[in-house]
CSV table of C-alpha atoms and ligand atoms in Angstrom, one decimal:
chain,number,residue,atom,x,y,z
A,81,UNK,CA,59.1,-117.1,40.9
A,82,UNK,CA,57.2,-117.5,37.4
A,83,UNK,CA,58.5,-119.1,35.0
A,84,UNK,CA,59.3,-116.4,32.4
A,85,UNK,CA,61.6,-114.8,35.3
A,86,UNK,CA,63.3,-118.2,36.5
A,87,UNK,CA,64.4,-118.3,32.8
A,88,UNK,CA,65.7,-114.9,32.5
A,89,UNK,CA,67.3,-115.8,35.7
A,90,UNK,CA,69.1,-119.0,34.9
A,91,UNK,CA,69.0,-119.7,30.8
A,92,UNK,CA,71.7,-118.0,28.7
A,93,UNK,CA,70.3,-115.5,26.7
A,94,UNK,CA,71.0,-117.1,23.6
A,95,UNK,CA,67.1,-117.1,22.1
A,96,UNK,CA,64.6,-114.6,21.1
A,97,UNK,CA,61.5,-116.1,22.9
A,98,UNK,CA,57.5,-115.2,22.5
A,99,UNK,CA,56.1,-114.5,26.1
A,100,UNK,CA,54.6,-117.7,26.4
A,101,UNK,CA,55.0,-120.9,28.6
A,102,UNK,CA,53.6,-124.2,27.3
A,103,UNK,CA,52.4,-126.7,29.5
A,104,UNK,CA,50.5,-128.9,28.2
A,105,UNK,CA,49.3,-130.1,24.4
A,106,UNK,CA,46.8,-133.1,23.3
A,107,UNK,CA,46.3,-133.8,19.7
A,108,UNK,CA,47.9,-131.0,17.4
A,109,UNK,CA,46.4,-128.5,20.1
A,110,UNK,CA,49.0,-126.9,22.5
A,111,UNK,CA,47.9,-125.4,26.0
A,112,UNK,CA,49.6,-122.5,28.0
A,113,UNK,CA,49.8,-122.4,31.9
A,114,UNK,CA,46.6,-120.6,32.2
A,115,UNK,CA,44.8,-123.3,30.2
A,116,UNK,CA,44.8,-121.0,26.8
A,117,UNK,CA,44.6,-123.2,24.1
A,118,UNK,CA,46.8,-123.3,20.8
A,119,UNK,CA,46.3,-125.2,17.7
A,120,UNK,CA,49.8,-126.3,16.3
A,121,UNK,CA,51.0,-125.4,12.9
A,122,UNK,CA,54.9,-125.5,14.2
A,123,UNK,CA,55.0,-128.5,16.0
A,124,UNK,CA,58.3,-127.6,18.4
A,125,UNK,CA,59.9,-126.6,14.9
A,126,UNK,CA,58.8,-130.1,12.8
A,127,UNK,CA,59.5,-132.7,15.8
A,128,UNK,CA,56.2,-133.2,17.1
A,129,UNK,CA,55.3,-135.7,13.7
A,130,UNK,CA,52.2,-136.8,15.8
A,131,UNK,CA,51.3,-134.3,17.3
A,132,UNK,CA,51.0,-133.9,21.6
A,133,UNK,CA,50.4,-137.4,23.3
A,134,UNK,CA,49.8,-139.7,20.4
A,135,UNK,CA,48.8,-142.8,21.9
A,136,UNK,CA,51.2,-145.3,19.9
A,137,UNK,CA,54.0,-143.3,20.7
A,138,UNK,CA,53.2,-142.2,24.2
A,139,UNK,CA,52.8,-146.2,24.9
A,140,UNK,CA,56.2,-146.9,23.2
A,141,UNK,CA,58.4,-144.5,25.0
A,142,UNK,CA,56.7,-145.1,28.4
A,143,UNK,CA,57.3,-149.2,28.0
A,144,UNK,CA,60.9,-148.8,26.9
A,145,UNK,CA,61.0,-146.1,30.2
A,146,UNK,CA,59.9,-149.1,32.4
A,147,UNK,CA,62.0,-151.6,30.9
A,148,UNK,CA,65.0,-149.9,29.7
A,149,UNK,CA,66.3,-146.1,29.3
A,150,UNK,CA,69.5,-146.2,28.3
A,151,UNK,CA,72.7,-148.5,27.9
A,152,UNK,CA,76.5,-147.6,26.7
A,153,UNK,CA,77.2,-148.5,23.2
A,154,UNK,CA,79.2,-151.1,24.6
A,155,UNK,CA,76.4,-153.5,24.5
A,156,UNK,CA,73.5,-154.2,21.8
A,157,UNK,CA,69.7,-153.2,22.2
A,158,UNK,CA,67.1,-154.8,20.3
A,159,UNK,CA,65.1,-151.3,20.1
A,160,UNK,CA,68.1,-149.6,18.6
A,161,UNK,CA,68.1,-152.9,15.9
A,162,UNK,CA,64.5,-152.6,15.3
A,163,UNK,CA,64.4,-149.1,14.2
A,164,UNK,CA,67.5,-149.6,12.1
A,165,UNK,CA,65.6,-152.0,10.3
A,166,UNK,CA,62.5,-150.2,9.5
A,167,UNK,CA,64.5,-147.8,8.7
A,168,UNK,CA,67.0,-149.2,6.5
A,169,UNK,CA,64.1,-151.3,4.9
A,170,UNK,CA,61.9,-148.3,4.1
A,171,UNK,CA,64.8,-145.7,2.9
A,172,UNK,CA,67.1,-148.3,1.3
A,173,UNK,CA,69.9,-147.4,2.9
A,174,UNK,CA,71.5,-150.5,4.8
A,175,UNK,CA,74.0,-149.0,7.5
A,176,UNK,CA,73.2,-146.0,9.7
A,177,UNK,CA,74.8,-143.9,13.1
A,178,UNK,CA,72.1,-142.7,16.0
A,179,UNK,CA,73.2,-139.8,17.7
A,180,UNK,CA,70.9,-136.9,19.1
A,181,UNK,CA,70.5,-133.7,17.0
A,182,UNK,CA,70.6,-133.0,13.4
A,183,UNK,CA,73.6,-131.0,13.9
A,184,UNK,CA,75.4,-133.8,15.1
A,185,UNK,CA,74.1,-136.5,12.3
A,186,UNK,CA,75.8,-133.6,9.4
A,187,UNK,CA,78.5,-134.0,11.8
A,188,UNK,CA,79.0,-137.5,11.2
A,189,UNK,CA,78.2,-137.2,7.8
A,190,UNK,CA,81.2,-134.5,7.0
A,191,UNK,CA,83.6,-137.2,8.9
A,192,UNK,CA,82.3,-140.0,7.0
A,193,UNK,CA,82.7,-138.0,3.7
A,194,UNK,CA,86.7,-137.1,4.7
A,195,UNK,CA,87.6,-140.1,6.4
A,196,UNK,CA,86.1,-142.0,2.7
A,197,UNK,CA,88.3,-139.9,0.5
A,198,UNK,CA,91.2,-140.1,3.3
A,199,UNK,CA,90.9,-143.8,2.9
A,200,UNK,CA,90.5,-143.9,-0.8
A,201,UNK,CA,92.9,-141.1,-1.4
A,202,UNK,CA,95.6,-140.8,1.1
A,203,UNK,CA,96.3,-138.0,3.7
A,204,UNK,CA,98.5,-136.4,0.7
A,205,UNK,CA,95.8,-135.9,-1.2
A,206,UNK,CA,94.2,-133.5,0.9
A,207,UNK,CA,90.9,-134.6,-0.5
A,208,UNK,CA,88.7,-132.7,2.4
A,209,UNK,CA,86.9,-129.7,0.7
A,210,UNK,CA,82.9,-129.9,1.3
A,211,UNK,CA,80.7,-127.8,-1.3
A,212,UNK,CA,77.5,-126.4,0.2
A,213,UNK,CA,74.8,-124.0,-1.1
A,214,UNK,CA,74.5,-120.6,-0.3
A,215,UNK,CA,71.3,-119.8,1.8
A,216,UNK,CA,72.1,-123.4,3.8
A,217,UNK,CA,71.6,-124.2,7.0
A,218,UNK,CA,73.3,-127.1,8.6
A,219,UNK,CA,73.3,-126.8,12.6
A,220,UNK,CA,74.8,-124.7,15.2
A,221,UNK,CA,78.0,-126.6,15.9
A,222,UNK,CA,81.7,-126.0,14.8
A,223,UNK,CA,81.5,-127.8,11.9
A,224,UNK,CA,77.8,-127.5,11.1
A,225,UNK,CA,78.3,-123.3,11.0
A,226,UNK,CA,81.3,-123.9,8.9
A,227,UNK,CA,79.1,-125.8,6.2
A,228,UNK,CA,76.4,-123.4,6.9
A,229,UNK,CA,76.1,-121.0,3.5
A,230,UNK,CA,75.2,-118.1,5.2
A,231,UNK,CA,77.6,-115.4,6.5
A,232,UNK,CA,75.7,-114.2,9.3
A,233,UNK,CA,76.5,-117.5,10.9
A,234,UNK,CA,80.4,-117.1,10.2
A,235,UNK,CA,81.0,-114.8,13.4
A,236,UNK,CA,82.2,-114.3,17.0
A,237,UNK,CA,83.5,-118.1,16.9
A,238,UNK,CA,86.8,-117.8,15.3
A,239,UNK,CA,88.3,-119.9,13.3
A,240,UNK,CA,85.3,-121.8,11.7
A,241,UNK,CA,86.5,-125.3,10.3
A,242,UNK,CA,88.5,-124.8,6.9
A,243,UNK,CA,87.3,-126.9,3.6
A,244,UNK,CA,83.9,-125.6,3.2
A,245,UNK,CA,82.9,-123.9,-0.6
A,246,UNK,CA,79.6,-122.4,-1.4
A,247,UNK,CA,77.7,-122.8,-4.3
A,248,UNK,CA,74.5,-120.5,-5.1
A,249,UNK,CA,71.6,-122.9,-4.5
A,250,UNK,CA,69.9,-123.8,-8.6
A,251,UNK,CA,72.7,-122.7,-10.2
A,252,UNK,CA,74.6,-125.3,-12.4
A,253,UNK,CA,76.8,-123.2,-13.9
A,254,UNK,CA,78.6,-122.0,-10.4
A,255,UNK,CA,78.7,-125.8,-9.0
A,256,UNK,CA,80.9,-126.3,-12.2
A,257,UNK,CA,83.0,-123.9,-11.9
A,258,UNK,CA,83.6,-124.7,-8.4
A,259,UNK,CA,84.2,-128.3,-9.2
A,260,UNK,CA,86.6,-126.9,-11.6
A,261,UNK,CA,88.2,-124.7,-9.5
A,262,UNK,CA,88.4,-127.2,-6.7
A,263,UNK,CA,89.1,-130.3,-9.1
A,264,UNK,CA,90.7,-133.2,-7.1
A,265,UNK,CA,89.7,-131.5,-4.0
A,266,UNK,CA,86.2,-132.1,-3.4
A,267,UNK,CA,85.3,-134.9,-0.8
A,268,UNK,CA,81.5,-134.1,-1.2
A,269,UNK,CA,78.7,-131.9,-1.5
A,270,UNK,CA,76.0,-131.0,1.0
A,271,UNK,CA,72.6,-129.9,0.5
A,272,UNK,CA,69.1,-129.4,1.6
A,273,UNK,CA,66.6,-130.3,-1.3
A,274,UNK,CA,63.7,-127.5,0.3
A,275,UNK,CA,66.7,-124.8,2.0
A,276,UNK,CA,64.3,-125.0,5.6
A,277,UNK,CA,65.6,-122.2,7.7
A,278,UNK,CA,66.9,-120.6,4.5
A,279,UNK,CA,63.2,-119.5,3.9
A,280,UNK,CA,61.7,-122.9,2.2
A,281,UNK,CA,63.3,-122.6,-0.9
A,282,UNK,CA,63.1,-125.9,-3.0
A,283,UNK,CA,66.2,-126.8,-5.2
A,284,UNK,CA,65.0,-127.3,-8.7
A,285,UNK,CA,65.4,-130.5,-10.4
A,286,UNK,CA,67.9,-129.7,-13.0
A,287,UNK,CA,70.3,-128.5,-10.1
A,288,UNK,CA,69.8,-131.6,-8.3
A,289,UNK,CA,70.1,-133.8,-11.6
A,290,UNK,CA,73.4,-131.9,-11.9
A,291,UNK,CA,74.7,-132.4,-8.3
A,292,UNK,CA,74.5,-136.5,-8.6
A,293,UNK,CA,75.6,-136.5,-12.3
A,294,UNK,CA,79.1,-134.3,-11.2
A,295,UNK,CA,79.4,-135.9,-8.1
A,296,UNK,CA,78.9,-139.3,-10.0
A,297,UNK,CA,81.5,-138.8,-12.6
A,298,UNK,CA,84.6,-137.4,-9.8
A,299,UNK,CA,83.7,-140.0,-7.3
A,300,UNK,CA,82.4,-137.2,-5.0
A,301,UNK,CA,80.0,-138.1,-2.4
A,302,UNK,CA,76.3,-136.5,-2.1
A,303,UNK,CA,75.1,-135.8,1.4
A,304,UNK,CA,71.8,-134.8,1.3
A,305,UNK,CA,70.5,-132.7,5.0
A,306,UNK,CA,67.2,-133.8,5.5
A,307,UNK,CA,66.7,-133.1,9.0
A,308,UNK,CA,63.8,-131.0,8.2
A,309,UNK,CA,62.4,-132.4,4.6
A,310,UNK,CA,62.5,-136.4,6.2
A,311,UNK,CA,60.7,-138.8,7.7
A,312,UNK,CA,57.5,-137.6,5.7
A,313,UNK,CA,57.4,-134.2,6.1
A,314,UNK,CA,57.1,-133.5,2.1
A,315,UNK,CA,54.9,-136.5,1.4
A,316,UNK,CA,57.6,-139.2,1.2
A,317,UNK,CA,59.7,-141.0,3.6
A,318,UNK,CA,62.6,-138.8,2.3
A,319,UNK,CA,62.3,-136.3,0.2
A,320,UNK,CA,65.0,-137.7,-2.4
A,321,UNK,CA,62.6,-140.4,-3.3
A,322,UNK,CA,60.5,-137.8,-5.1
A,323,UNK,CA,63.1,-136.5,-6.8
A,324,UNK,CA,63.8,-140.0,-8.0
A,325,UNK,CA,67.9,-139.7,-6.3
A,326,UNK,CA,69.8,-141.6,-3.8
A,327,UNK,CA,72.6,-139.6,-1.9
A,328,UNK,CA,75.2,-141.8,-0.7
A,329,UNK,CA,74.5,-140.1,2.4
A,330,UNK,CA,71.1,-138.8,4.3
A,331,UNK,CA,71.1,-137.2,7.6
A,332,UNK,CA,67.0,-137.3,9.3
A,333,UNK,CA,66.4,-135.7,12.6
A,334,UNK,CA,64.0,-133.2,13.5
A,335,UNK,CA,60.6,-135.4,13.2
A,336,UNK,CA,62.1,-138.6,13.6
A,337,UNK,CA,61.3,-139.6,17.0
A,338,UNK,CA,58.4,-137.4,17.4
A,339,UNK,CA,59.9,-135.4,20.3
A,340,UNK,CA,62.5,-137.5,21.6
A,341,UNK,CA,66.0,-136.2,20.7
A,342,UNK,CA,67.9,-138.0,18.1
A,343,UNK,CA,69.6,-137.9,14.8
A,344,UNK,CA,70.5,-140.7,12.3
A,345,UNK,CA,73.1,-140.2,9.9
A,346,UNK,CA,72.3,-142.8,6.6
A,347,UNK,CA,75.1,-144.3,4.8
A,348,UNK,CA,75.0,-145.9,1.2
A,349,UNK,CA,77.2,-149.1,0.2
A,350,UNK,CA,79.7,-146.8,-1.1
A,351,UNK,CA,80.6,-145.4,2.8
A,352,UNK,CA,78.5,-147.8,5.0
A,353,UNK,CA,81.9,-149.4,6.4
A,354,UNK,CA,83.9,-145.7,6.7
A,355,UNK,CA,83.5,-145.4,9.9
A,356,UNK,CA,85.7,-148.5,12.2
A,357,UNK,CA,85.5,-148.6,15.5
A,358,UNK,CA,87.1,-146.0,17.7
A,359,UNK,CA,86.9,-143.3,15.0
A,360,UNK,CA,83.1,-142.2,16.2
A,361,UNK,CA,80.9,-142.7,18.7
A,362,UNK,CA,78.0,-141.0,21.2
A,363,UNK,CA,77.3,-142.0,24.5
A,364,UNK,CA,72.9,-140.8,23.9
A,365,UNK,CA,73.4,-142.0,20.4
A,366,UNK,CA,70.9,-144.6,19.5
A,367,UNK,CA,69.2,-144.2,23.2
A,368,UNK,CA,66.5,-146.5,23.7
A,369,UNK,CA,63.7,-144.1,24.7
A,370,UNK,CA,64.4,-142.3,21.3
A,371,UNK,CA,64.5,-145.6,19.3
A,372,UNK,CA,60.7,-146.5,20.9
A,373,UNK,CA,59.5,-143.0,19.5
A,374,UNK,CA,61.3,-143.4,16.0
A,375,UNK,CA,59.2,-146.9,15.9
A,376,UNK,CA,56.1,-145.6,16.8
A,377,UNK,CA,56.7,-142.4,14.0
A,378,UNK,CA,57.7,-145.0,11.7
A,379,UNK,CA,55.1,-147.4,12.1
A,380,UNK,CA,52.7,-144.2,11.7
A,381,UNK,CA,54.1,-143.0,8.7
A,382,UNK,CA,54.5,-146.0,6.9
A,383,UNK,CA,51.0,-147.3,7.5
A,384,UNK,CA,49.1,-147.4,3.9
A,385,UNK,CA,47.7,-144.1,2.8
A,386,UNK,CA,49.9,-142.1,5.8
A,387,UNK,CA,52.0,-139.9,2.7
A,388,UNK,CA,49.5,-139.5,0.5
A,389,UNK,CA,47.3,-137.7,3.5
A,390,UNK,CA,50.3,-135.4,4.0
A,391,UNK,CA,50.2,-134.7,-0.1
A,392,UNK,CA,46.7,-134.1,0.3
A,393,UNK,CA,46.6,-131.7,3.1
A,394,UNK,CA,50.0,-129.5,2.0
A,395,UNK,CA,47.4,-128.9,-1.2
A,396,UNK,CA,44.4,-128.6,1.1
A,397,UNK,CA,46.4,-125.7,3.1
A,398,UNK,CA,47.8,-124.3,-0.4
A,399,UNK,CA,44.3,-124.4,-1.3
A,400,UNK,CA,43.0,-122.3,1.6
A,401,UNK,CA,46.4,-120.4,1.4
A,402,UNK,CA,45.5,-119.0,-2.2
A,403,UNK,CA,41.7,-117.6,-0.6
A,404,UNK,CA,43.9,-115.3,1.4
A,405,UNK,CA,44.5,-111.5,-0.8
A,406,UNK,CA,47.6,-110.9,1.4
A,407,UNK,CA,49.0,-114.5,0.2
A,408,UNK,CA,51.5,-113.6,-2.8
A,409,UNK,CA,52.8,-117.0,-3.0
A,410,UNK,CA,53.5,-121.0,-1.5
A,411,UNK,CA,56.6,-122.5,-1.6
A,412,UNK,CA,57.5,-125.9,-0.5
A,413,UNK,CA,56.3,-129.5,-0.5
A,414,UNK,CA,53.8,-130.9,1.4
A,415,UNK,CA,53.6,-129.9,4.7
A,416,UNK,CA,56.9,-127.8,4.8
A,417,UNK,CA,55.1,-125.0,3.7
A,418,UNK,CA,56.5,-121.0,2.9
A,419,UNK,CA,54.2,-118.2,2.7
A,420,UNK,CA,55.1,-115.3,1.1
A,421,UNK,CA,53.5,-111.8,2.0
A,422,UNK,CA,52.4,-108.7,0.0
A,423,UNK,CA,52.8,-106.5,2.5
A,424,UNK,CA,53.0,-107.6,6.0
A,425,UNK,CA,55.8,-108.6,8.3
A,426,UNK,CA,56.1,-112.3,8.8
A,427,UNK,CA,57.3,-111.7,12.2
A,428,UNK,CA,54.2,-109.6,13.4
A,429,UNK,CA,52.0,-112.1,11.9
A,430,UNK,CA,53.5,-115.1,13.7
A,431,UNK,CA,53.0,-112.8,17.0
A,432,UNK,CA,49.5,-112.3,16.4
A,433,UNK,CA,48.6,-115.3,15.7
A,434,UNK,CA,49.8,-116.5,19.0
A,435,UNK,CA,47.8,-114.0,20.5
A,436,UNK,CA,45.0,-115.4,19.0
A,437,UNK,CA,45.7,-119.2,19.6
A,438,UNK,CA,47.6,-120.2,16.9
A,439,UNK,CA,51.7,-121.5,16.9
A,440,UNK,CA,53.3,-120.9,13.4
A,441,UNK,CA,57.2,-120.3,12.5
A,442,UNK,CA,58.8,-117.7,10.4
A,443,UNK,CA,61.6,-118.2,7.7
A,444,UNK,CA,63.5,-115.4,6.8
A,445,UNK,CA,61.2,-113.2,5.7
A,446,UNK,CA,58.2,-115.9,4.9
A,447,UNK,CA,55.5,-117.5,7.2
A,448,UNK,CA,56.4,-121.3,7.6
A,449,UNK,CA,54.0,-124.5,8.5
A,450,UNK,CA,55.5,-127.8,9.5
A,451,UNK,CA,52.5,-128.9,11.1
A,452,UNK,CA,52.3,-132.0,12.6
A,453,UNK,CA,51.8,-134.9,10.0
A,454,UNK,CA,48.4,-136.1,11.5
A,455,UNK,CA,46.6,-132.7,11.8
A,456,UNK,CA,43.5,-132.9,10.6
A,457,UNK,CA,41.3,-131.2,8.4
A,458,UNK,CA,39.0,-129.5,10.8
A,459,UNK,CA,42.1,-128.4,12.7
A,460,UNK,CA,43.7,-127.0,9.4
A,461,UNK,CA,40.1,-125.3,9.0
A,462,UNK,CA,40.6,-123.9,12.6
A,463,UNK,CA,44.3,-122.5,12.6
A,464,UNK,CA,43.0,-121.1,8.7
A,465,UNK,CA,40.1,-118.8,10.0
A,466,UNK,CA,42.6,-117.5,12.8
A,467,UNK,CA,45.7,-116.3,10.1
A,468,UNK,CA,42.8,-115.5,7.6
A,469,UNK,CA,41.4,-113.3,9.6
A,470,UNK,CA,44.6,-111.9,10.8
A,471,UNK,CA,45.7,-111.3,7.2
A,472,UNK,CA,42.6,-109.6,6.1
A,473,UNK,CA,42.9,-107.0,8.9
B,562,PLP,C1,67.2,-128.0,12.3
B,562,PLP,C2,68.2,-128.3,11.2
B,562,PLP,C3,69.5,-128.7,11.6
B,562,PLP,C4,70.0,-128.7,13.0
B,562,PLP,O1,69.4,-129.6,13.8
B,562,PLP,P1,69.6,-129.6,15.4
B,562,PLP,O2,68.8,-130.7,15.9
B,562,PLP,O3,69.1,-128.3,15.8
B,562,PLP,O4,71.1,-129.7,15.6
B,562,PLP,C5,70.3,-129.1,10.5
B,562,PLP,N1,69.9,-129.1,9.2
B,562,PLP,C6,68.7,-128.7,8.9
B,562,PLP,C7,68.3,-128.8,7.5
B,562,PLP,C8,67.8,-128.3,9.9
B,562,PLP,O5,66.6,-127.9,9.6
């Protein structure tokens, strides 16, 4: 049977898919089963960091595979140790929880934030309302399509999880009057500083400034998702550092291992000891095959000069991007990139671009890049002349 069958076969039909089966990639170049080549401006939805088969990383996950795939939580690894430490040592952030997704790091994120005012506040207080922003995305659990601010997500899965409030993303005003409204009530809020699957929409700085002087002044605790902006997807280890903040909590995923499943969940002084033992745990969390790749992506990324390339080729692309007629507008940072259209359908061009050998993502209604941080210029060049030309038609 081929493949595409054997799916519709077994797999729950719970994605729209393109009609095409992967095999293969090498660099930031993917190949199908009949050896058609791709170049990769998606990579698997901003988890392939390095691209396919990146030597350090390929290495590093195939010697933890022959020395060690997995172990309970009942015992200590020194791989899980060693990316903690890189990690804490490069975001600043001293105590962190592996799981697997970035669903299930905002997961441990929300607990942390009730169990802290719980703690602080007593059960009485019913201190347990999260504020997120409208146009939000969060993850595809319970919990995560409760905090989601979008109601096209709030269906079929009655009840959602009560004590989530929306905010309009940039708007100070309404986060004020929600505070307000909510006062004494308000564990946290939750946010994405570039909205990803909301259709690359950055929060502007005011907004932000706002969030962490509120939140600052009520002892309410900022949670910033960046399962899509981190691990140097905008230019900067996280993307808080270039708006000069420090959530007390940060949740990476997506990129992180460069392939491997896992999510980290990032907890400042002020909730690094929330969480005591028996009150959270994983049985994949912190899996030593996924700590190898989050090593060999940190190591990457954190070599000298790594960021700034990614600055460099976001305004390369934007660059290129503004040649284009069709091309109304860029939003995002880096290489998170959103493409706005005069007057075609992002959805048709994503679809002819595959046809013509090149993988790029849709947000709502814009054309998305999260290449892989390592592309290179000719390959930019490349996967350009293929969406220019598909854009001039
Ligand atoms: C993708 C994404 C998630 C969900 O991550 P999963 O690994 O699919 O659970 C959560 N938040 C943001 C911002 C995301 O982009």
């Amino acid at each position: 049977m081929n493949t595409i069958d054997n799916f519709n076969k077994h797999i729950v039909g719970s994605y729209g898919r393109y009609d095409l089966v992967l095999e293969k990639g090498e660099g930031r170049t993917a190949a199908d089963e009949n050896g058609k080549k791709y170049i990769d401006f998606g990579s698997g939805i901003g988890v392939n960091s390095l691209g396919y088969c990146n030597e350090k990383w390929v290495k590093a996950v195939c010697a933890q595979a022959h020395a060690l795939q997995h172990t309970s939580n009942y015992y200590y690894t020194k791989v899980q140790g060693d990316l903690a430490d890189k990690l804490a040592q490069a975001s600043g952030y001293s105590k962190m929880f592996f799981g697997n997704s970035g669903a299930e790091a905002n997961e441990c994120a929300i607990k942390i934030a009730r169990k802290y005012s719980f703690d602080k506040y007593g059960r009485d207080a019913q201190r347990n309302i999260i504020i997120t922003l409208e146009n939000s995305f969060h993850g595809r659990t319970m919990a995560t399509l409760s905090a989601t601010g979008q109601d096209s997500f709030h269906n079929y899965f009655f009840p959602f999880l009560e004590g989530f409030v929306n905010v309009k993303a940039n708007d100070t005003a309404d986060l004020k009057a929600k505070l307000e409204e909510f006062d004494g009530k308000v564990c946290a809020v939750m946010f994405e500083l570039v909205q990803g699957e909301g259709g690359v929409v950055p929060l502007n700085e005011d907004f932000v400034n706002a969030i962490f002087d509120e939140c600052e002044k009520r002892d309410i605790l900022t949670i910033c998702d960046e399962v899509q902006t981190g691990v140097g997807r905008t230019g900067a280890l996280l993307t808080s550092q270039l708006f000069g903040v420090k959530p007390n909590i940060t949740t990476l995923a997506k990129g992180l291992a460069g392939g491997v499943p896992i999510g980290v969940c990032l907890a400042d002084e002020k909730c690094a000891d929330t969480l005591t033992p028996g009150t959270h745990g994983s049985t994949f969390g912190g899996n030593p095959l996924a700590c190898a790749g989050g090593i060999a992506v940190l190591d990457t990324v954190l070599e000298k000069g790594f960021l700034d390339e990614v600055k460099n080729k976001g305004e390369y692309f934007r660059k290129k991007l503004a040649e284009i007629p069709e091309v109304e507008g860029v939003d995002g940072m880096g290489l998170m990139l959103g493409i706005r259209l005069k007057t075609k359908k992002a959805g048709d061009v994503c679809k002819a671009c595959l046809e013509n050998g090149l993988l790029i993502l849709t947000a709502k209604a814009k054309l998305r890049f999260l290449p892989p941080l390592n592309i290179t210029y000719e390959e930019i060049d490349e996967g350009m002349k293929i969406l220019a030309k598909i854009l001039t038609k």
